[in-house]
Amino acid sequence: MSASTSSSPISILLINGPNLNLLGTREPGIYGSSTLEDVITSCTATATSAGAAFTAFQSNHEGAIVDRIQQARGEGVDGIVINPAAYTHTSVAIRDALLGVGIPFIELHVSNIHAREAWRHHSYFSDKAVAVIAGLGVKGYGAFTACCTGAVSIKTFQNTQSTILRQHSRKD
Ligand SMILES: O=C1C[C@@](O)(C(=O)O)C[C@@H](O)[C@@H]1O
């Protein structure tokens, strides 16, 4: 991975796949009422306060997501947080792009894909992800916090994952 140094802030790229632009209106019983804009605003605030660089990208197109991942290597992105959405269950191309650039990534789902239809249980990403977050609603995007607040690098996320899950499961 491209290491972050004290002189260069950690750089995080958030990628959202197809139909996540509809967050807030899309099946609210499953995905909640927060919009993607709400999510990005919150993540941007977190990144800014942590002194991290943050970029968000959403596309409904597989090739565009592959292109954005490839572009990330040239930009020196340290870690990717990706909700591949429906491509989770189908995309060898996005998996290969992530492995090709060698940037560590966290896989994120708003819903608990393992509590849904059987065909959603398989992910082309989970076995290669630093961590997998699912079922915490849009609060799952708070996983992003672990990538930049006080964390040396996204690799430390593995050690903080259980803490994050505890924090988010509290009803506060
Ligand atoms: O589009 C999505 C969103 C999703 O990734 C989630 O965030 O829960 C789960 C996927 O199965 C689904 O196709």
Coordinates of N, CA and C and ligand atoms in Angstrom, one line a residue:
M1 N 0.8 -1.2 0.0 CA 0.0 0.0 0.0 C 0.9 1.2 0.0
S2 N 0.3 2.3 -0.4 CA 1.1 3.6 -0.3 C 1.0 4.1 1.1
A3 N 2.1 4.2 1.8 CA 2.1 4.5 3.2 C 1.9 6.0 3.4
S4 N 1.1 6.3 4.4 CA 0.9 7.7 4.8 C 2.0 8.1 5.7
T5 N 2.6 9.3 5.6 CA 3.6 9.7 6.5 C 3.1 10.9 7.3
S6 N 3.9 11.4 8.2 CA 3.4 12.5 9.0 C 3.2 13.7 8.2
S7 N 3.9 13.8 7.1 CA 3.8 15.0 6.3 C 2.6 14.9 5.3
S8 N 2.2 13.7 5.0 CA 1.0 13.6 4.0 C -0.1 13.0 4.8
P9 N -1.3 13.6 4.8 CA -2.4 13.1 5.5 C -2.9 11.8 4.9
I10 N -3.5 10.9 5.7 CA -4.0 9.7 5.1 C -5.1 10.1 4.1
S11 N -5.2 9.4 3.0 CA -6.1 9.7 2.0 C -7.1 8.5 1.8
I12 N -8.4 8.8 2.0 CA -9.4 7.8 1.9 C -10.3 8.1 0.7
L13 N -10.6 7.0 0.0 CA -11.6 7.1 -1.1 C -12.8 6.3 -0.8
L14 N -14.0 6.9 -0.8 CA -15.2 6.2 -0.6 C -15.9 5.9 -1.9
I15 N -16.2 4.6 -2.2 CA -16.8 4.3 -3.5 C -18.2 3.7 -3.2
N16 N -19.2 4.2 -3.8 CA -20.5 3.6 -3.7 C -21.0 3.2 -5.1
G17 N -21.5 1.9 -5.1 CA -21.9 1.3 -6.4 C -23.4 1.7 -6.8
P18 N -23.9 0.9 -7.7 CA -25.2 1.2 -8.3 C -26.4 1.3 -7.3
N19 N -27.2 2.3 -7.6 CA -28.4 2.6 -6.9 C -28.2 3.2 -5.5
L20 N -27.0 3.3 -5.1 CA -26.8 4.0 -3.8 C -27.0 5.5 -3.9
N21 N -27.0 6.0 -5.1 CA -27.4 7.4 -5.3 C -28.9 7.6 -4.9
L22 N -29.6 6.5 -4.8 CA -31.0 6.6 -4.4 C -31.3 6.4 -2.9
L23 N -30.2 6.4 -2.1 CA -30.3 6.2 -0.7 C -31.2 7.4 -0.2
G24 N -32.1 7.0 0.8 CA -33.0 8.0 1.3 C -34.4 7.8 0.7
T25 N -34.5 7.3 -0.5 CA -35.8 7.1 -1.1 C -35.9 5.6 -1.5
R26 N -34.8 4.9 -1.6 CA -34.8 3.5 -2.1 C -35.1 2.6 -0.9
E27 N -36.2 1.8 -1.1 CA -36.5 0.8 0.0 C -36.1 1.3 1.4
P28 N -36.7 2.3 1.9 CA -36.3 2.9 3.2 C -36.4 1.9 4.3
G29 N -37.2 0.9 4.2 CA -37.3 -0.1 5.3 C -36.0 -0.9 5.4
I30 N -35.3 -1.0 4.3 CA -34.0 -1.7 4.3 C -32.8 -0.7 4.5
Y31 N -32.9 0.4 3.7 CA -31.7 1.2 3.6 C -31.8 2.5 4.4
G32 N -33.0 2.8 5.0 CA -33.1 4.0 5.9 C -33.5 5.2 5.1
S33 N -33.5 6.3 5.8 CA -33.9 7.6 5.2 C -32.8 8.6 4.9
S34 N -31.6 8.3 5.3 CA -30.5 9.2 5.0 C -30.1 9.1 3.6
T35 N -29.8 10.3 3.0 CA -29.4 10.3 1.6 C -27.9 10.1 1.5
L36 N -27.4 9.8 0.3 CA -26.0 9.7 0.0 C -25.3 11.0 0.3
E37 N -26.0 12.1 0.0 CA -25.4 13.4 0.3 C -25.2 13.5 1.9
D38 N -26.2 13.1 2.7 CA -26.0 13.1 4.1 C -24.7 12.3 4.5
V39 N -24.6 11.1 3.9 CA -23.5 10.2 4.3 C -22.2 10.9 3.9
I40 N -22.1 11.5 2.7 CA -20.8 12.1 2.3 C -20.5 13.4 3.2
T41 N -21.6 14.1 3.5 CA -21.4 15.3 4.4 C -20.8 14.9 5.7
S42 N -21.3 13.8 6.2 CA -20.8 13.3 7.5 C -19.4 12.8 7.4
C43 N -19.1 12.0 6.4 CA -17.7 11.5 6.2 C -16.7 12.6 6.0
T44 N -17.2 13.6 5.2 CA -16.3 14.7 4.9 C -15.9 15.5 6.2
A45 N -16.9 15.7 7.1 CA -16.7 16.4 8.3 C -15.7 15.6 9.2
T46 N -15.9 14.2 9.2 CA -15.0 13.4 10.0 C -13.6 13.5 9.5
A47 N -13.5 13.4 8.2 CA -12.1 13.4 7.6 C -11.5 14.8 7.8
T48 N -12.2 15.8 7.7 CA -11.7 17.2 7.9 C -11.2 17.3 9.3
S49 N -12.0 16.9 10.3 CA -11.6 17.1 11.6 C -10.4 16.2 12.0
A50 N -10.2 15.1 11.3 CA -9.1 14.3 11.5 C -7.9 14.6 10.7
G51 N -8.0 15.6 9.9 CA -6.9 16.0 9.0 C -6.6 15.1 7.9
A52 N -7.6 14.3 7.5 CA -7.5 13.3 6.5 C -8.0 13.9 5.1
A53 N -7.5 13.4 4.1 CA -8.0 13.7 2.8 C -9.1 12.7 2.4
F54 N -10.2 13.2 1.9 CA -11.3 12.3 1.6 C -12.0 12.7 0.3
T55 N -12.3 11.6 -0.5 CA -12.9 11.8 -1.8 C -14.0 10.8 -1.9
A56 N -15.2 11.2 -2.4 CA -16.3 10.2 -2.6 C -16.6 10.1 -4.1
F57 N -17.0 8.9 -4.4 CA -17.3 8.6 -5.8 C -18.5 7.6 -5.8
Q58 N -19.5 7.9 -6.7 CA -20.6 6.9 -6.9 C -20.8 6.7 -8.4
S59 N -21.1 5.5 -8.7 CA -21.4 5.2 -10.1 C -22.4 4.0 -10.2
N60 N -23.2 4.1 -11.2 CA -24.1 2.9 -11.5 C -23.5 2.0 -12.5
H61 N -22.2 2.3 -12.9 CA -21.6 1.5 -14.0 C -20.3 0.8 -13.5
E62 N -20.2 -0.5 -13.8 CA -19.1 -1.3 -13.3 C -17.8 -0.8 -13.9
G63 N -17.7 -0.5 -15.2 CA -16.4 0.0 -15.8 C -16.0 1.3 -15.1
A64 N -16.9 2.2 -14.8 CA -16.6 3.5 -14.2 C -15.9 3.2 -12.8
I65 N -16.4 2.3 -12.1 CA -15.9 1.9 -10.8 C -14.5 1.4 -10.9
V66 N -14.3 0.5 -11.9 CA -13.0 -0.1 -12.2 C -12.0 1.1 -12.5
D67 N -12.4 2.0 -13.4 CA -11.6 3.1 -13.8 C -11.2 4.0 -12.5
R68 N -12.2 4.2 -11.7 CA -11.9 5.0 -10.5 C -10.9 4.4 -9.6
I69 N -11.0 3.1 -9.4 CA -10.1 2.3 -8.6 C -8.7 2.4 -9.2
Q70 N -8.6 2.2 -10.5 CA -7.2 2.3 -11.1 C -6.7 3.7 -10.9
Q71 N -7.5 4.7 -11.1 CA -7.1 6.1 -10.9 C -6.5 6.4 -9.5
A72 N -7.1 5.7 -8.5 CA -6.7 5.9 -7.1 C -5.3 5.6 -6.8
R73 N -4.7 4.6 -7.6 CA -3.3 4.3 -7.3 C -2.4 5.5 -7.7
G74 N -2.7 6.1 -8.8 CA -1.9 7.3 -9.2 C -2.0 8.4 -8.2
E75 N -3.2 8.5 -7.5 CA -3.4 9.6 -6.6 C -2.8 9.3 -5.2
G76 N -2.3 8.1 -5.0 CA -1.7 7.8 -3.7 C -2.8 7.6 -2.6
V77 N -3.9 7.1 -3.0 CA -5.0 6.8 -2.0 C -4.5 5.7 -1.1
D78 N -4.6 5.9 0.2 CA -4.1 4.9 1.2 C -5.1 3.8 1.5
G79 N -6.4 4.1 1.4 CA -7.4 3.1 1.7 C -8.7 3.4 1.0
I80 N -9.4 2.4 0.6 CA -10.7 2.5 0.0 C -11.8 1.9 0.9
V81 N -12.9 2.6 1.0 CA -14.1 2.1 1.6 C -15.1 1.9 0.5
I82 N -15.5 0.7 0.3 CA -16.4 0.4 -0.9 C -17.6 -0.3 -0.5
N83 N -18.7 0.3 -1.0 CA -20.0 -0.5 -1.0 C -20.3 -0.8 -2.4
P84 N -20.0 -2.0 -2.8 CA -20.1 -2.3 -4.3 C -21.6 -2.6 -4.7
A85 N -22.5 -2.5 -3.7 CA -23.9 -2.7 -3.9 C -24.2 -4.0 -4.7
A86 N -25.0 -4.0 -5.7 CA -25.3 -5.2 -6.4 C -24.1 -5.9 -7.0
Y87 N -23.0 -5.1 -7.3 CA -21.8 -5.7 -7.9 C -21.1 -6.6 -6.9
T88 N -21.4 -6.4 -5.6 CA -20.9 -7.3 -4.6 C -21.0 -8.8 -5.0
H89 N -22.1 -9.1 -5.5 CA -22.5 -10.5 -5.8 C -22.1 -11.0 -7.2
T90 N -21.6 -10.0 -8.0 CA -21.3 -10.4 -9.4 C -20.0 -10.0 -10.0
S91 N -19.3 -9.0 -9.4 CA -18.2 -8.4 -10.1 C -16.8 -8.9 -9.8
V92 N -16.3 -9.8 -10.7 CA -14.9 -10.2 -10.7 C -14.1 -9.0 -11.2
A93 N -14.6 -8.1 -12.0 CA -13.9 -7.0 -12.6 C -13.5 -6.0 -11.5
I94 N -14.4 -5.7 -10.6 CA -14.1 -4.7 -9.5 C -13.2 -5.4 -8.5
R95 N -13.4 -6.7 -8.2 CA -12.5 -7.4 -7.3 C -11.1 -7.3 -7.9
D96 N -10.9 -7.6 -9.1 CA -9.6 -7.6 -9.8 C -9.0 -6.3 -9.7
A97 N -9.8 -5.2 -9.9 CA -9.2 -3.9 -9.9 C -8.7 -3.6 -8.5
L98 N -9.4 -3.9 -7.5 CA -8.9 -3.6 -6.1 C -7.6 -4.4 -5.8
L99 N -7.6 -5.7 -6.3 CA -6.4 -6.5 -6.0 C -5.3 -5.9 -6.9
G100 N -5.6 -5.5 -8.1 CA -4.6 -5.0 -9.1 C -3.9 -3.7 -8.6
V101 N -4.6 -2.8 -7.9 CA -4.0 -1.6 -7.4 C -3.3 -1.8 -6.1
G102 N -3.7 -2.9 -5.4 CA -3.1 -3.2 -4.1 C -3.4 -2.2 -3.0
I103 N -4.5 -1.5 -3.1 CA -4.9 -0.6 -2.0 C -5.8 -1.3 -1.1
P104 N -5.5 -1.3 0.2 CA -6.4 -2.0 1.2 C -7.8 -1.4 1.2
F105 N -8.7 -2.3 1.4 CA -10.1 -1.8 1.3 C -11.0 -2.4 2.4
I106 N -12.0 -1.6 2.8 CA -13.0 -2.1 3.7 C -14.3 -2.3 2.8
E107 N -15.0 -3.4 2.9 CA -16.2 -3.7 2.3 C -17.4 -3.3 3.2
L108 N -18.3 -2.5 2.7 CA -19.4 -2.0 3.5 C -20.7 -2.2 2.9
H109 N -21.7 -2.6 3.7 CA -23.1 -2.7 3.3 C -24.0 -2.1 4.3
V110 N -24.9 -1.4 3.8 CA -25.9 -0.7 4.7 C -26.7 -1.8 5.4
S111 N -27.2 -2.8 4.6 CA -28.0 -3.9 5.2 C -27.1 -5.1 5.5
N112 N -27.7 -6.0 6.3 CA -26.9 -7.2 6.6 C -27.2 -8.2 5.5
I113 N -26.3 -8.3 4.5 CA -26.5 -9.1 3.4 C -26.7 -10.6 3.7
H114 N -26.2 -11.0 4.9 CA -26.3 -12.4 5.3 C -27.7 -12.7 5.9
A115 N -28.5 -11.7 6.1 CA -29.8 -11.9 6.7 C -30.9 -11.8 5.6
R116 N -30.4 -11.6 4.3 CA -31.3 -11.4 3.2 C -31.3 -12.6 2.3
E117 N -31.7 -12.4 1.0 CA -31.8 -13.5 0.1 C -30.5 -14.3 0.0
A118 N -30.6 -15.6 -0.2 CA -29.4 -16.4 -0.2 C -28.4 -15.9 -1.2
W119 N -28.8 -15.4 -2.4 CA -27.9 -15.0 -3.4 C -27.1 -13.8 -3.0
R120 N -27.6 -13.1 -1.9 CA -26.8 -11.9 -1.4 C -25.7 -12.4 -0.5
H121 N -25.7 -13.6 0.0 CA -24.8 -14.0 1.0 C -23.3 -14.1 0.4
H122 N -23.2 -14.3 -0.9 CA -21.8 -14.4 -1.4 C -21.3 -13.1 -1.9
S123 N -20.1 -12.8 -1.5 CA -19.5 -11.5 -1.9 C -18.2 -11.9 -2.6
Y124 N -17.9 -11.2 -3.7 CA -16.6 -11.3 -4.4 C -15.5 -10.5 -3.7
F125 N -15.8 -9.9 -2.5 CA -14.8 -9.0 -1.9 C -14.4 -9.4 -0.5
S126 N -15.3 -10.1 0.2 CA -15.1 -10.3 1.6 C -13.7 -11.0 2.0
D127 N -13.3 -11.9 1.2 CA -12.1 -12.7 1.5 C -10.9 -11.9 1.3
K128 N -11.0 -10.7 0.7 CA -9.8 -9.9 0.4 C -9.9 -8.6 1.2
A129 N -11.0 -8.3 1.8 CA -11.2 -7.0 2.5 C -10.4 -7.0 3.8
V130 N -10.0 -5.8 4.2 CA -9.4 -5.7 5.5 C -10.5 -5.9 6.6
A131 N -11.7 -5.5 6.3 CA -12.8 -5.7 7.2 C -14.1 -5.6 6.5
V132 N -15.1 -6.2 7.0 CA -16.4 -6.1 6.4 C -17.4 -5.6 7.4
I133 N -18.1 -4.6 7.0 CA -19.2 -4.0 7.8 C -20.5 -4.2 7.1
A134 N -21.5 -4.7 7.8 CA -22.8 -4.9 7.2 C -23.9 -4.9 8.3
G135 N -25.0 -4.2 7.9 CA -26.1 -4.3 8.8 C -26.2 -3.2 9.8
L136 N -25.3 -2.2 9.7 CA -25.4 -1.1 10.7 C -26.1 0.1 10.1
G137 N -26.8 -0.1 9.0 CA -27.4 1.1 8.3 C -26.3 2.0 7.8
V138 N -26.7 3.2 7.6 CA -25.7 4.2 7.1 C -24.7 4.5 8.1
K139 N -25.0 4.2 9.4 CA -24.0 4.4 10.4 C -22.7 3.5 10.2
G140 N -22.9 2.5 9.3 CA -21.7 1.7 9.0 C -20.7 2.5 8.3
Y141 N -21.1 3.6 7.7 CA -20.1 4.4 7.0 C -19.2 5.1 8.0
G142 N -19.6 5.0 9.3 CA -18.7 5.5 10.4 C -17.5 4.7 10.5
A143 N -17.5 3.5 9.8 CA -16.2 2.7 9.8 C -15.1 3.6 9.2
F144 N -15.5 4.5 8.4 CA -14.6 5.4 7.7 C -13.8 6.1 8.8
T145 N -14.5 6.4 9.9 CA -13.8 7.1 11.0 C -12.6 6.4 11.5
A146 N -12.7 5.1 11.5 CA -11.5 4.3 12.0 C -10.3 4.4 11.0
C147 N -10.6 4.8 9.8 CA -9.5 4.9 8.8 C -8.7 6.1 9.0
C148 N -9.3 7.1 9.6 CA -8.6 8.4 9.6 C -8.4 9.1 11.0
T149 N -9.3 8.7 12.0 CA -9.1 9.3 13.3 C -8.1 8.6 14.1
G150 N -7.0 9.1 14.3 CA -6.0 8.5 15.1 C -5.4 7.3 14.6
A151 N -5.9 6.8 13.5 CA -5.4 5.5 12.9 C -4.1 5.8 12.1
V152 N -3.1 5.0 12.3 CA -1.9 5.2 11.5 C -2.1 4.8 10.0
S153 N -2.9 3.8 9.8 CA -3.2 3.5 8.5 C -4.5 2.6 8.5
I154 N -5.0 2.4 7.3 CA -6.2 1.5 7.2 C -6.0 0.1 7.8
K155 N -4.7 -0.3 7.8 CA -4.4 -1.6 8.3 C -4.8 -1.8 9.7
T156 N -4.7 -0.7 10.5 CA -5.1 -0.8 11.9 C -6.5 -1.0 12.1
F157 N -7.3 -0.9 11.0 CA -8.8 -1.0 11.2 C -9.1 -2.4 11.7
Q158 N -8.4 -3.4 11.3 CA -8.7 -4.8 11.8 C -8.7 -4.8 13.3
N159 N -7.8 -4.1 13.9 CA -7.7 -4.2 15.4 C -8.8 -3.4 16.0
T160 N -9.4 -2.4 15.3 CA -10.4 -1.5 16.0 C -11.8 -1.9 15.6
Q161 N -11.9 -2.9 14.7 CA -13.2 -3.3 14.2 C -14.2 -3.6 15.3
S162 N -13.8 -4.4 16.2 CA -14.8 -4.8 17.3 C -15.2 -3.6 18.1
T163 N -14.3 -2.7 18.3 CA -14.7 -1.5 19.1 C -15.7 -0.7 18.3
I164 N -15.5 -0.6 17.0 CA -16.4 0.2 16.2 C -17.8 -0.5 16.2
L165 N -17.8 -1.8 16.1 CA -19.1 -2.5 16.1 C -19.8 -2.3 17.4
R166 N -19.1 -2.3 18.5 CA -19.7 -2.1 19.8 C -20.3 -0.7 19.9
Q167 N -19.5 0.3 19.4 CA -20.0 1.7 19.5 C -21.3 1.8 18.7
H168 N -21.3 1.2 17.5 CA -22.5 1.4 16.7 C -23.7 0.6 17.1
S169 N -23.5 -0.4 17.9 CA -24.6 -1.2 18.3 C -25.3 -0.7 19.5
R170 N -24.6 0.3 20.2 CA -25.2 1.0 21.3 C -26.4 1.8 20.8
K171 N -27.4 1.9 21.6 CA -28.6 2.6 21.2 C -28.5 4.1 21.7
D172 N -27.5 4.8 21.2 CA -27.4 6.2 21.7 C -27.6 7.2 20.6
Ligands
LIG1 O1 -27.4 -2.4 -3.6 C1 -27.3 -3.1 -2.6 C2 -26.9 -2.5 -1.4 C3 -26.1 -3.3 -0.4 O2 -24.7 -3.3 -0.8 C4 -26.1 -2.7 1.0 O3 -25.5 -1.6 1.2 O4 -26.8 -3.2 1.9 C5 -26.5 -4.8 -0.4 C6 -26.6 -5.3 -1.8 O5 -27.0 -6.7 -1.8 C7 -27.5 -4.5 -2.7 O6 -27.6 -5.0 -4.0

